[in-house]
Amino acid sequence: MDISSNPRTVEDIFKDFTCRRNGVVRALTYDVDEFYSLCDPEKENLCLYGHPNESWEVSLPAEEVPPELPEPALGINFARDGMNKRDWLSLVAVHTDSWLLSVAYYFGARLNRNDRKRLFSLINDQPTVFEVVTQRKAIKDKVGVDTGSKSRISTKSSSDGQAKSNPRLYDEGHMEDEDEHGETLCGSCAGNYSADEFWIGCDICERWYHGKCVKITPAKAENIKQYKCPPCSMKKGRQ
């Protein structure tokens, strides 16, 4: 790509980001079977590229050093057969999110402070590739506040040590905005989030579940330091 054609303005950079993102999302969703077959572990270091025309490509990294653009994660194909397919796709998605940001800020390095903040705001309003691939919307962390009533949102620590919130919603006084959780699906029944139901998040795979689907009550959850959903518990048992 000719350096003169690089996007210069916030709008141009965001459009480039969106088109590249659309390309990799297609690879990891609609074209996932083709993408999976192209990531042969017997081949050399392969990368997933998203292009400004919304196409995608699995290819070897650029030969020149340093490359014209930041490189995606190398060797995504090596782990393909050693992981659960869904977990592998999720891992590729996380690394792809990182790459998309690095490309956007490569183009945005010459922007002023306010334009960089505006670019980040535009990008942050989009679901991440990881959220799209795992079919869920990230639930924002909340600080638990015990008001002395039965209604509260409590937090517990995830495996990486960060606070992670479990929505425990008993009355209208502390109900979360339905729009914030509307795209969250139960990992068991695939049902949509509902503000009047108790949900619990797995600290291993980070999927969310209706308490009733995994037979966890709010009272029982209070005594769980690290929750493992049924699939993660079974996976560990087979190892």
XYZ file of N, CA, C and O in Angstrom, residues 38-224:
748
model
N -7.683 -22.997 6.494
C -6.464 -22.319 6.025
C -5.382 -22.261 7.101
O -4.202 -22.114 6.776
N -5.774 -22.371 8.366
C -4.811 -22.268 9.467
C -4.205 -23.643 9.781
O -4.331 -24.176 10.892
N -3.542 -24.210 8.809
C -2.935 -25.537 8.941
C -1.730 -25.463 9.879
O -0.776 -24.735 9.615
N -1.732 -26.213 10.989
C -0.598 -26.178 11.931
C 0.717 -26.638 11.308
O 1.787 -26.361 11.858
N 0.646 -27.346 10.182
C 1.864 -27.833 9.534
C 2.559 -26.746 8.716
O 3.696 -26.913 8.289
N 1.876 -25.636 8.503
C 2.473 -24.541 7.734
C 3.294 -23.633 8.644
O 3.333 -23.797 9.851
N 3.950 -22.650 8.029
C 4.782 -21.716 8.790
C 3.906 -20.732 9.566
O 2.681 -20.832 9.570
N 4.566 -19.756 10.239
C 3.843 -18.729 10.999
C 2.813 -18.033 10.122
O 3.171 -17.324 9.186
N 1.548 -18.203 10.431
C 0.496 -17.548 9.662
C -0.158 -16.450 10.491
O -0.207 -16.518 11.718
N -0.665 -15.438 9.791
C -1.327 -14.299 10.430
C -2.701 -14.097 9.798
O -2.917 -14.443 8.637
N -3.609 -13.507 10.564
C -4.909 -13.118 10.030
C -4.900 -11.620 9.773
O -4.703 -10.830 10.700
N -5.103 -11.243 8.525
C -5.129 -9.835 8.138
C -6.547 -9.416 7.771
O -7.275 -10.159 7.103
N -6.920 -8.223 8.195
C -8.143 -7.590 7.717
C -7.728 -6.439 6.817
O -6.811 -5.684 7.150
N -8.387 -6.291 5.672
C -7.993 -5.272 4.706
C -9.017 -4.137 4.626
O -10.184 -4.322 5.000
N -8.600 -2.971 4.143
C -9.499 -1.804 4.082
C -10.713 -2.000 3.184
O -11.650 -1.209 3.245
N -10.709 -3.024 2.335
C -11.872 -3.297 1.482
C -12.813 -4.317 2.111
O -13.670 -4.888 1.442
N -12.634 -4.577 3.415
C -13.462 -5.484 4.201
C -13.232 -6.960 3.863
O -14.041 -7.820 4.224
N -12.142 -7.258 3.180
C -11.787 -8.647 2.935
C -10.813 -9.105 4.024
O -10.334 -8.299 4.824
N -10.544 -10.414 4.080
C -9.600 -10.953 5.046
C -8.646 -11.910 4.347
O -8.915 -12.378 3.239
N -7.541 -12.190 5.004
C -6.523 -13.045 4.395
C -5.703 -13.730 5.483
O -5.366 -13.114 6.498
N -5.444 -15.007 5.299
C -4.501 -15.732 6.149
C -3.210 -15.848 5.346
O -3.194 -16.419 4.263
N -2.148 -15.279 5.873
C -0.921 -15.190 5.093
C 0.294 -15.176 6.001
O 0.188 -15.009 7.219
N 1.467 -15.339 5.374
C 2.722 -15.200 6.092
C 2.962 -13.736 6.398
O 2.458 -12.849 5.692
N 3.735 -13.416 7.434
C 4.012 -12.012 7.751
C 4.860 -11.350 6.673
O 5.507 -12.028 5.867
N 4.844 -10.028 6.665
C 5.642 -9.279 5.688
C 7.119 -9.559 5.890
O 7.587 -9.784 7.006
N 7.873 -9.554 4.790
C 9.306 -9.864 4.857
C 10.136 -8.672 5.313
O 11.182 -8.845 5.933
N 9.690 -7.454 4.976
C 10.504 -6.294 5.327
C 10.475 -6.027 6.822
O 9.491 -6.302 7.502
N 11.594 -5.503 7.327
C 11.721 -5.187 8.754
C 12.217 -3.753 8.888
O 13.272 -3.415 8.362
N 11.501 -2.876 9.604
C 10.170 -3.148 10.171
C 9.107 -3.132 9.079
O 9.300 -2.503 8.038
N 7.998 -3.818 9.303
C 6.937 -3.835 8.290
C 6.284 -2.467 8.186
O 6.396 -1.637 9.080
N 5.588 -2.232 7.081
C 4.938 -0.936 6.890
C 3.848 -0.714 7.940
O 3.680 0.389 8.442
N 3.112 -1.776 8.265
C 2.076 -1.710 9.300
C 2.421 -2.680 10.420
O 3.148 -3.650 10.202
N 1.916 -2.459 11.635
C 2.101 -3.444 12.704
C 1.588 -4.810 12.255
O 0.591 -4.901 11.533
N 2.279 -5.865 12.675
C 1.907 -7.217 12.269
C 0.885 -7.829 13.227
O 0.953 -7.599 14.431
N -0.036 -8.632 12.697
C -0.936 -9.392 13.577
C -0.139 -10.456 14.339
O 1.055 -10.650 14.093
N -0.803 -11.152 15.252
C -0.152 -12.222 16.004
C 0.376 -13.284 15.051
O -0.323 -13.721 14.141
N 1.623 -13.688 15.271
C 2.248 -14.705 14.419
C 1.883 -16.103 14.899
O 1.726 -16.352 16.090
N 1.765 -17.015 13.962
C 1.609 -18.424 14.311
C 0.276 -18.790 14.909
O 0.196 -19.721 15.719
N -0.793 -18.104 14.504
C -2.106 -18.443 15.054
C -2.500 -19.872 14.709
O -3.314 -20.494 15.399
N -1.916 -20.406 13.648
C -2.263 -21.751 13.191
C -1.683 -22.855 14.074
O -2.207 -23.966 14.125
N -0.594 -22.566 14.809
C 0.087 -23.624 15.556
C -0.776 -24.231 16.659
O -0.668 -25.408 16.967
N -1.628 -23.422 17.269
C -2.435 -23.905 18.393
C -3.780 -24.470 17.958
O -4.541 -24.960 18.799
N -4.056 -24.444 16.666
C -5.401 -24.802 16.202
C -5.872 -26.180 16.666
O -6.977 -26.340 17.190
N -5.045 -27.183 16.498
C -5.464 -28.547 16.817
C -5.228 -28.927 18.272
O -5.604 -30.027 18.693
N -4.608 -28.029 19.031
C -4.332 -28.333 20.433
C -5.320 -27.712 21.388
O -5.172 -27.827 22.604
N -6.335 -27.041 20.850
C -7.327 -26.366 21.677
C -8.730 -26.689 21.194
O -8.928 -27.087 20.045
N -9.698 -26.501 22.084
C -11.088 -26.525 21.675
C -11.291 -25.450 20.616
O -10.769 -24.343 20.738
N -12.044 -25.758 19.568
C -12.200 -24.827 18.452
C -12.719 -23.468 18.905
O -12.211 -22.421 18.486
N -13.720 -23.473 19.768
C -14.302 -22.218 20.228
C -13.287 -21.402 21.014
O -13.202 -20.181 20.864
N -12.503 -22.076 21.863
C -11.484 -21.373 22.646
C -10.394 -20.813 21.739
O -9.893 -19.709 21.969
N -10.032 -21.581 20.717
C -8.989 -21.118 19.777
C -9.468 -19.885 19.016
O -8.724 -18.903 18.876
N -10.699 -19.912 18.530
C -11.242 -18.756 17.818
C -11.311 -17.534 18.730
O -11.033 -16.413 18.297
N -11.662 -17.759 19.990
C -11.712 -16.646 20.947
C -10.329 -16.051 21.166
O -10.171 -14.832 21.266
N -9.322 -16.925 21.229
C -7.945 -16.455 21.415
C -7.476 -15.651 20.208
O -6.857 -14.586 20.356
N -7.772 -16.142 19.014
C -7.422 -15.398 17.802
C -8.128 -14.047 17.794
O -7.542 -13.023 17.431
N -9.385 -14.028 18.228
C -10.157 -12.786 18.256
C -9.524 -11.752 19.178
O -9.442 -10.568 18.840
N -9.068 -12.184 20.353
C -8.439 -11.260 21.303
C -7.181 -10.641 20.694
O -6.953 -9.424 20.770
N -6.347 -11.478 20.083
C -5.125 -10.953 19.457
C -5.456 -10.054 18.266
O -4.735 -9.086 17.991
N -6.544 -10.367 17.570
C -6.945 -9.538 16.436
C -7.418 -8.169 16.905
O -7.139 -7.149 16.260
N -8.130 -8.123 18.032
C -8.515 -6.828 18.607
C -7.287 -5.971 18.891
O -7.275 -4.763 18.622
N -6.257 -6.588 19.446
C -5.024 -5.865 19.753
C -4.387 -5.327 18.479
O -3.913 -4.190 18.428
N -4.396 -6.141 17.437
C -3.802 -5.712 16.165
C -4.570 -4.551 15.553
O -3.967 -3.582 15.070
N -5.883 -4.630 15.564
C -6.695 -3.553 14.991
C -6.417 -2.220 15.685
O -6.313 -1.176 15.027
N -6.275 -2.256 17.005
C -5.955 -1.032 17.743
C -4.573 -0.522 17.379
O -4.360 0.693 17.231
N -3.619 -1.428 17.243
C -2.249 -0.993 16.932
C -2.176 -0.355 15.547
O -1.450 0.627 15.346
N -2.937 -0.888 14.593
C -2.966 -0.290 13.255
C -3.610 1.087 13.303
O -3.114 2.056 12.706
N -4.723 1.198 14.026
C -5.424 2.478 14.122
C -4.523 3.545 14.735
O -4.468 4.686 14.254
N -3.786 3.188 15.777
C -2.936 4.181 16.429
C -1.600 4.359 15.718
O -0.911 5.355 15.942
N -1.257 3.443 14.846
C -0.118 3.669 13.942
C -0.464 4.824 13.001
O 0.317 5.749 12.810
N -1.668 4.765 12.429
C -2.115 5.852 11.567
C -2.386 7.123 12.371
O -2.226 8.237 11.876
N -2.806 6.947 13.630
C -3.190 8.105 14.435
C -2.079 8.726 15.238
O -2.324 9.645 16.029
N -0.845 8.260 15.053
C 0.277 8.761 15.855
C 0.498 10.256 15.690
O 0.975 10.930 16.605
N 0.121 10.792 14.532
C 0.335 12.219 14.264
C -0.865 13.081 14.665
O -0.831 14.292 14.518
N -1.920 12.444 15.161
C -3.081 13.215 15.592
C -2.767 13.968 16.883
O -1.922 13.549 17.667
N -3.483 15.051 17.114
C -3.294 15.753 18.379
C -4.048 15.026 19.492
O -4.778 14.059 19.252
N -3.882 15.506 20.687
C -4.441 14.816 21.849
C -5.952 14.635 21.756
O -6.485 13.546 22.016
N -6.653 15.697 21.413
C -8.109 15.633 21.352
C -8.596 14.684 20.272
O -9.576 13.954 20.452
N -7.912 14.684 19.126
C -8.300 13.787 18.040
C -8.027 12.333 18.405
O -8.800 11.443 18.035
N -6.941 12.089 19.141
C -6.668 10.718 19.585
C -7.762 10.238 20.539
O -8.205 9.087 20.485
N -8.198 11.123 21.423
C -9.272 10.760 22.356
C -10.576 10.495 21.595
O -11.322 9.568 21.924
N -10.825 11.304 20.572
C -12.046 11.114 19.782
C -11.990 9.803 19.007
O -12.987 9.080 18.909
N -10.812 9.470 18.481
C -10.642 8.206 17.759
C -10.893 7.025 18.699
O -11.608 6.078 18.353
N -10.327 7.108 19.894
C -10.525 6.019 20.852
C -11.993 5.881 21.216
O -12.517 4.769 21.357
N -12.680 7.013 21.375
C -14.094 6.981 21.732
C -14.918 6.304 20.640
O -15.804 5.493 20.922
N -14.622 6.620 19.389
C -15.333 5.996 18.274
C -15.100 4.488 18.249
O -16.026 3.700 18.059
N -13.842 4.096 18.448
C -13.501 2.673 18.434
C -14.146 1.956 19.608
O -14.669 0.845 19.477
N -14.124 2.613 20.770
C -14.634 1.979 21.985
C -16.144 1.776 21.959
O -16.682 0.956 22.710
N -16.837 2.502 21.098
C -18.285 2.329 20.973
C -18.646 1.078 20.174
O -19.814 0.670 20.157
N -17.656 0.479 19.494
C -17.901 -0.731 18.713
C -17.662 -1.977 19.569
O -16.743 -1.998 20.390
N -18.456 -3.034 19.389
C -18.145 -4.294 20.077
C -16.778 -4.803 19.614
O -16.406 -4.619 18.463
N -16.037 -5.407 20.515
C -14.755 -5.973 20.113
C -14.995 -7.216 19.267
O -16.080 -7.802 19.281
N -13.977 -7.625 18.543
C -14.072 -8.864 17.758
C -14.339 -10.039 18.698
O -15.131 -10.935 18.397
N -13.702 -10.021 19.863
C -13.909 -11.082 20.848
C -15.373 -11.173 21.259
O -15.943 -12.263 21.357
N -16.003 -10.021 21.510
C -17.408 -10.014 21.911
C -18.302 -10.562 20.811
O -19.272 -11.284 21.076
N -17.976 -10.231 19.571
C -18.780 -10.727 18.446
C -18.608 -12.237 18.292
O -19.584 -12.972 18.135
N -17.367 -12.701 18.367
C -17.083 -14.122 18.161
C -17.694 -14.976 19.266
O -18.203 -16.072 19.014
N -17.653 -14.486 20.505
C -18.204 -15.261 21.621
C -19.687 -14.986 21.827
O -20.290 -15.505 22.757
N -20.262 -14.146 20.959
C -21.692 -13.842 20.982
C -22.158 -13.291 22.317
O -23.177 -13.681 22.865
N -21.389 -12.394 22.859
C -21.802 -11.756 24.101
C -21.300 -10.331 24.115
O -20.365 -9.980 23.411
N -21.927 -9.523 24.938
C -21.516 -8.140 25.139
C -20.872 -8.056 26.505
O -21.413 -8.552 27.483
N -19.702 -7.458 26.568
C -19.003 -7.390 27.850
C -19.839 -6.626 28.870
O -20.408 -5.581 28.591
N -19.927 -7.182 30.058
C -20.615 -6.490 31.148
C -19.595 -5.669 31.919
O -18.607 -6.196 32.409
N -19.828 -4.384 31.999
C -18.878 -3.494 32.643
C -18.749 -3.819 34.122
O -19.715 -4.119 34.798
N -17.501 -3.745 34.603
C -17.281 -4.009 36.022
C -17.972 -2.950 36.869
O -17.940 -1.763 36.555
N -18.585 -3.371 37.959
C -19.228 -2.458 38.890
C -18.622 -2.664 40.269
O -18.265 -3.771 40.642
N -18.485 -1.594 41.000
C -18.015 -1.705 42.372
C -19.200 -2.048 43.253
O -20.208 -1.355 43.241
N -19.093 -3.138 44.017
C -20.203 -3.574 44.849
C -20.392 -2.652 46.043
O -19.445 -2.343 46.755
N -21.600 -2.232 46.286
C -21.910 -1.384 47.422
C -23.055 -2.013 48.194
O -24.148 -2.182 47.663
N -22.798 -2.367 49.439
C -23.837 -2.952 50.272
C -24.603 -1.822 50.933
O -24.087 -1.119 51.792
N -25.858 -1.636 50.532
C -26.659 -0.531 51.054
C -27.396 -0.935 52.312
O -28.139 -0.147 52.874
N -27.192 -2.188 52.745
C -27.896 -2.642 53.923
C -29.223 -3.289 53.577
O -29.863 -3.900 54.413
N -29.651 -3.176 52.326
C -30.882 -3.816 51.889
C -30.537 -5.118 51.193
O -29.388 -5.454 50.979
N -31.562 -5.858 50.780
C -31.317 -7.130 50.098
C -30.917 -6.925 48.649
O -30.534 -7.874 47.988
N -31.014 -5.711 48.147
C -30.708 -5.452 46.752
C -29.309 -4.886 46.620
O -28.999 -3.840 47.147
N -28.471 -5.565 45.891
C -27.115 -5.067 45.663
C -26.492 -5.794 44.493
O -26.985 -6.804 44.029
N -25.371 -5.268 44.008
C -24.547 -5.945 43.019
C -23.232 -6.233 43.691
O -22.535 -5.324 44.124
N -22.858 -7.483 43.824
C -21.620 -7.822 44.512
C -20.558 -8.237 43.521
O -20.845 -8.625 42.399
N -19.308 -8.118 43.934
C -18.193 -8.441 43.056
C -17.382 -9.569 43.630
O -17.356 -9.808 44.825
N -16.706 -10.287 42.739
C -15.755 -11.303 43.160
C -14.559 -11.236 42.244
O -14.607 -10.650 41.171
N -13.460 -11.830 42.660
C -12.243 -11.740 41.870
C -12.212 -12.820 40.814
O -12.564 -13.971 41.060
N -11.771 -12.452 39.615
C -11.586 -13.424 38.557
C -10.190 -14.008 38.658
O -9.400 -13.630 39.508
N -9.861 -14.929 37.745
C -8.582 -15.624 37.816
C -7.398 -14.694 37.605
O -6.277 -15.012 37.978
N -7.640 -13.514 36.974
C -6.524 -12.588 36.777
C -6.436 -11.561 37.890
O -5.648 -10.624 37.817
N -7.241 -11.717 38.931
C -7.146 -10.842 40.090
C -7.988 -9.595 40.002
O -8.064 -8.826 40.941
N -8.667 -9.378 38.865
C -9.458 -8.180 38.720
C -10.865 -8.423 39.241
O -11.380 -9.526 39.221
N -11.491 -7.349 39.726
C -12.857 -7.484 40.213
C -13.792 -7.759 39.060
O -13.664 -7.183 37.988
N -14.714 -8.672 39.280
C -15.659 -9.041 38.248
C -17.042 -9.049 38.863
O -17.238 -9.600 39.933
N -17.990 -8.447 38.227
C -19.290 -8.289 38.858
C -20.253 -9.393 38.481
O -20.285 -9.833 37.348
N -21.023 -9.823 39.456
C -22.128 -10.751 39.224
C -23.415 -9.983 39.456
O -23.676 -9.545 40.569
N -24.257 -9.800 38.455
C -25.499 -9.075 38.666
C -26.419 -9.846 39.608
O -26.822 -10.956 39.296
N -26.748 -9.258 40.754
C -27.694 -9.893 41.675
C -28.807 -8.873 41.874
O -28.691 -7.950 42.677
N -29.841 -9.013 41.102
C -30.815 -7.953 40.953
C -32.154 -8.394 41.536
O -32.803 -9.287 41.010
N -32.565 -7.771 42.623
C -33.747 -8.220 43.333
C -34.915 -7.241 43.248
O -36.045 -7.630 43.392
N -34.627 -5.944 43.111
C -35.739 -5.009 43.020
C -35.379 -3.888 42.069
O -34.264 -3.781 41.595
N -36.352 -3.007 41.761
C -36.138 -1.974 40.763
C -35.130 -0.939 41.196
O -34.549 -0.237 40.376
N -34.874 -0.830 42.492
C -33.966 0.197 42.974
C -32.550 0.023 42.473
O -31.803 0.981 42.368
N -32.152 -1.234 42.168
C -30.784 -1.468 41.716
C -30.743 -2.220 40.403
O -29.757 -2.864 40.084
N -31.791 -2.163 39.627
C -31.772 -2.847 38.333
C -30.825 -2.147 37.378
O -30.766 -0.940 37.301
N -30.075 -2.958 36.621
C -29.157 -2.411 35.615
C -29.945 -2.012 34.373
O -31.048 -2.494 34.111
N -29.358 -1.180 33.571
C -29.957 -0.772 32.312
C -30.053 -1.982 31.396
O -29.072 -2.633 31.100
N -31.246 -2.286 30.904
C -31.436 -3.444 30.031
C -30.569 -3.337 28.786
O -30.074 -4.334 28.264
N -30.375 -2.113 28.292
C -29.592 -1.949 27.074
C -28.151 -2.377 27.264
O -27.493 -2.843 26.348
N -27.637 -2.193 28.478
C -26.234 -2.514 28.739
C -25.968 -4.005 28.626
O -24.918 -4.436 28.183
N -26.948 -4.822 29.018
C -26.775 -6.268 29.037
C -27.589 -6.975 27.966
O -27.585 -8.199 27.909
N -28.283 -6.236 27.140
C -29.267 -6.822 26.249
C -28.732 -7.896 25.318
O -29.470 -8.769 24.885
N -27.436 -7.828 24.957
C -26.883 -8.793 24.026
C -26.211 -9.954 24.730
O -25.656 -10.841 24.088
N -26.226 -9.977 26.062
C -25.610 -11.065 26.808
C -26.497 -12.302 26.731
O -27.693 -12.236 26.995
N -25.907 -13.441 26.384
C -26.648 -14.682 26.265
C -26.188 -15.670 27.322
O -25.006 -15.748 27.639
N -27.119 -16.421 27.848
C -26.787 -17.466 28.827
C -25.990 -18.568 28.133
O -26.377 -19.046 27.066
N -24.880 -18.964 28.749
C -24.039 -20.004 28.169
C -24.674 -21.376 28.190
O -24.188 -22.293 27.529
N -25.782 -21.519 28.919
C -26.458 -22.810 29.002
C -27.668 -22.884 28.077
O -27.756 -23.749 27.221
N -28.604 -21.938 28.246
C -29.844 -21.994 27.460
C -29.858 -21.015 26.293
O -30.789 -21.022 25.491
N -28.831 -20.144 26.205
C -28.728 -19.124 25.152
C -29.826 -18.067 25.251
O -30.057 -17.318 24.319
N -30.485 -18.022 26.416
C -31.512 -17.005 26.610
C -30.909 -15.630 26.844
O -29.776 -15.502 27.316
N -31.654 -14.585 26.503
C -31.178 -13.219 26.664
C -31.160 -12.799 28.129
O -31.865 -13.362 28.968
N -30.344 -11.781 28.392
C -30.274 -11.213 29.730
C -31.629 -10.634 30.134
O -32.321 -10.028 29.331
N -31.991 -10.818 31.383
C -33.202 -10.217 31.941
C -32.854 -9.644 33.305
O -32.249 -10.320 34.138
N -33.220 -8.405 33.523
C -32.819 -7.703 34.743
C -33.442 -8.270 36.009
O -32.987 -7.990 37.106
N -34.497 -9.080 35.876
C -35.155 -9.602 37.072
C -34.704 -11.019 37.411
O -35.326 -11.696 38.224
N -33.599 -11.462 36.784
C -33.079 -12.790 37.058
C -31.638 -12.709 37.551
O -30.889 -11.815 37.146
N -31.254 -13.635 38.387
C -29.884 -13.707 38.889
C -28.979 -14.368 37.864
O -29.304 -15.400 37.295
N -27.826 -13.746 37.623
C -26.825 -14.275 36.691
C -25.506 -14.460 37.426
O -25.214 -13.759 38.389
N -24.682 -15.388 36.927
C -23.350 -15.592 37.491
C -22.361 -15.805 36.347
O -22.679 -16.434 35.335
N -21.163 -15.246 36.502
C -20.144 -15.348 35.462
C -19.067 -16.346 35.827
O -18.606 -16.387 36.968
N -18.635 -17.143 34.852
C -17.560 -18.124 35.068
C -16.214 -17.402 35.081
O -15.922 -16.615 34.169
N -15.387 -17.675 36.086
C -14.075 -17.035 36.182
C -13.057 -17.653 35.239
O -11.962 -17.112 35.082
N -13.381 -18.771 34.616
C -12.442 -19.430 33.712
C -12.680 -19.001 32.267
O -11.803 -18.438 31.621
N -13.879 -19.248 31.763
C -14.181 -18.922 30.356
C -14.870 -17.571 30.198
O -15.033 -17.092 29.082
N -15.295 -16.965 31.317
C -15.936 -15.654 31.335
C -17.302 -15.630 30.655
O -17.795 -14.576 30.288
N -17.928 -16.783 30.494
C -19.299 -16.808 29.987
C -20.261 -16.579 31.154
O -19.931 -16.839 32.300
N -21.452 -16.111 30.831
C -22.454 -15.798 31.844
C -23.616 -16.768 31.769
O -23.966 -17.245 30.686
N -24.205 -17.043 32.931
C -25.265 -18.042 33.019
C -26.406 -17.554 33.917
O -26.169 -16.841 34.902
N -27.639 -17.979 33.564
C -28.731 -17.847 34.521
C -28.384 -18.697 35.739
O -27.939 -19.840 35.590
N -28.608 -18.166 36.925
C -28.358 -18.958 38.114
C -29.165 -20.248 38.109
O -28.677 -21.312 38.491
N -30.403 -20.168 37.638
C -31.268 -21.350 37.642
C -30.765 -22.420 36.677
O -30.978 -23.619 36.903
N -30.065 -21.997 35.589
C -29.578 -22.967 34.603
C -28.398 -23.782 35.146
O -28.190 -24.922 34.730
N -27.619 -23.173 36.037
C -26.459 -23.880 36.600
C -26.674 -24.227 38.074
O -25.740 -24.614 38.774
N -27.932 -24.053 38.527
C -28.334 -24.430 39.880
C -27.509 -23.720 40.954
O -27.061 -24.314 41.927
N -27.324 -22.411 40.739
C -26.628 -21.569 41.716
C -27.584 -20.476 42.172
O -28.126 -19.736 41.361
N -27.790 -20.400 43.463
C -28.646 -19.358 44.019
C -27.775 -18.190 44.477
O -26.562 -18.348 44.684
N -28.361 -17.005 44.673
C -27.581 -15.871 45.186
C -26.903 -16.187 46.510
O -25.755 -15.807 46.735
N -27.598 -16.900 47.380
C -27.025 -17.242 48.691
C -25.821 -18.166 48.525
O -24.791 -18.006 49.195
N -25.947 -19.138 47.629
C -24.840 -20.063 47.393
C -23.651 -19.353 46.759
O -22.500 -19.640 47.067
N -23.945 -18.398 45.876
C -22.878 -17.675 45.183
C -22.031 -16.850 46.140
O -20.843 -16.615 45.893
N -22.619 -16.420 47.254
C -21.890 -15.614 48.232
C -20.673 -16.367 48.787
O -19.685 -15.764 49.191
N -20.745 -17.685 48.800
C -19.675 -18.489 49.379
C -18.723 -19.076 48.343
O -17.862 -19.886 48.664
N -18.890 -18.679 47.083
C -18.018 -19.167 46.014
C -16.937 -18.142 45.733
O -17.215 -17.022 45.328
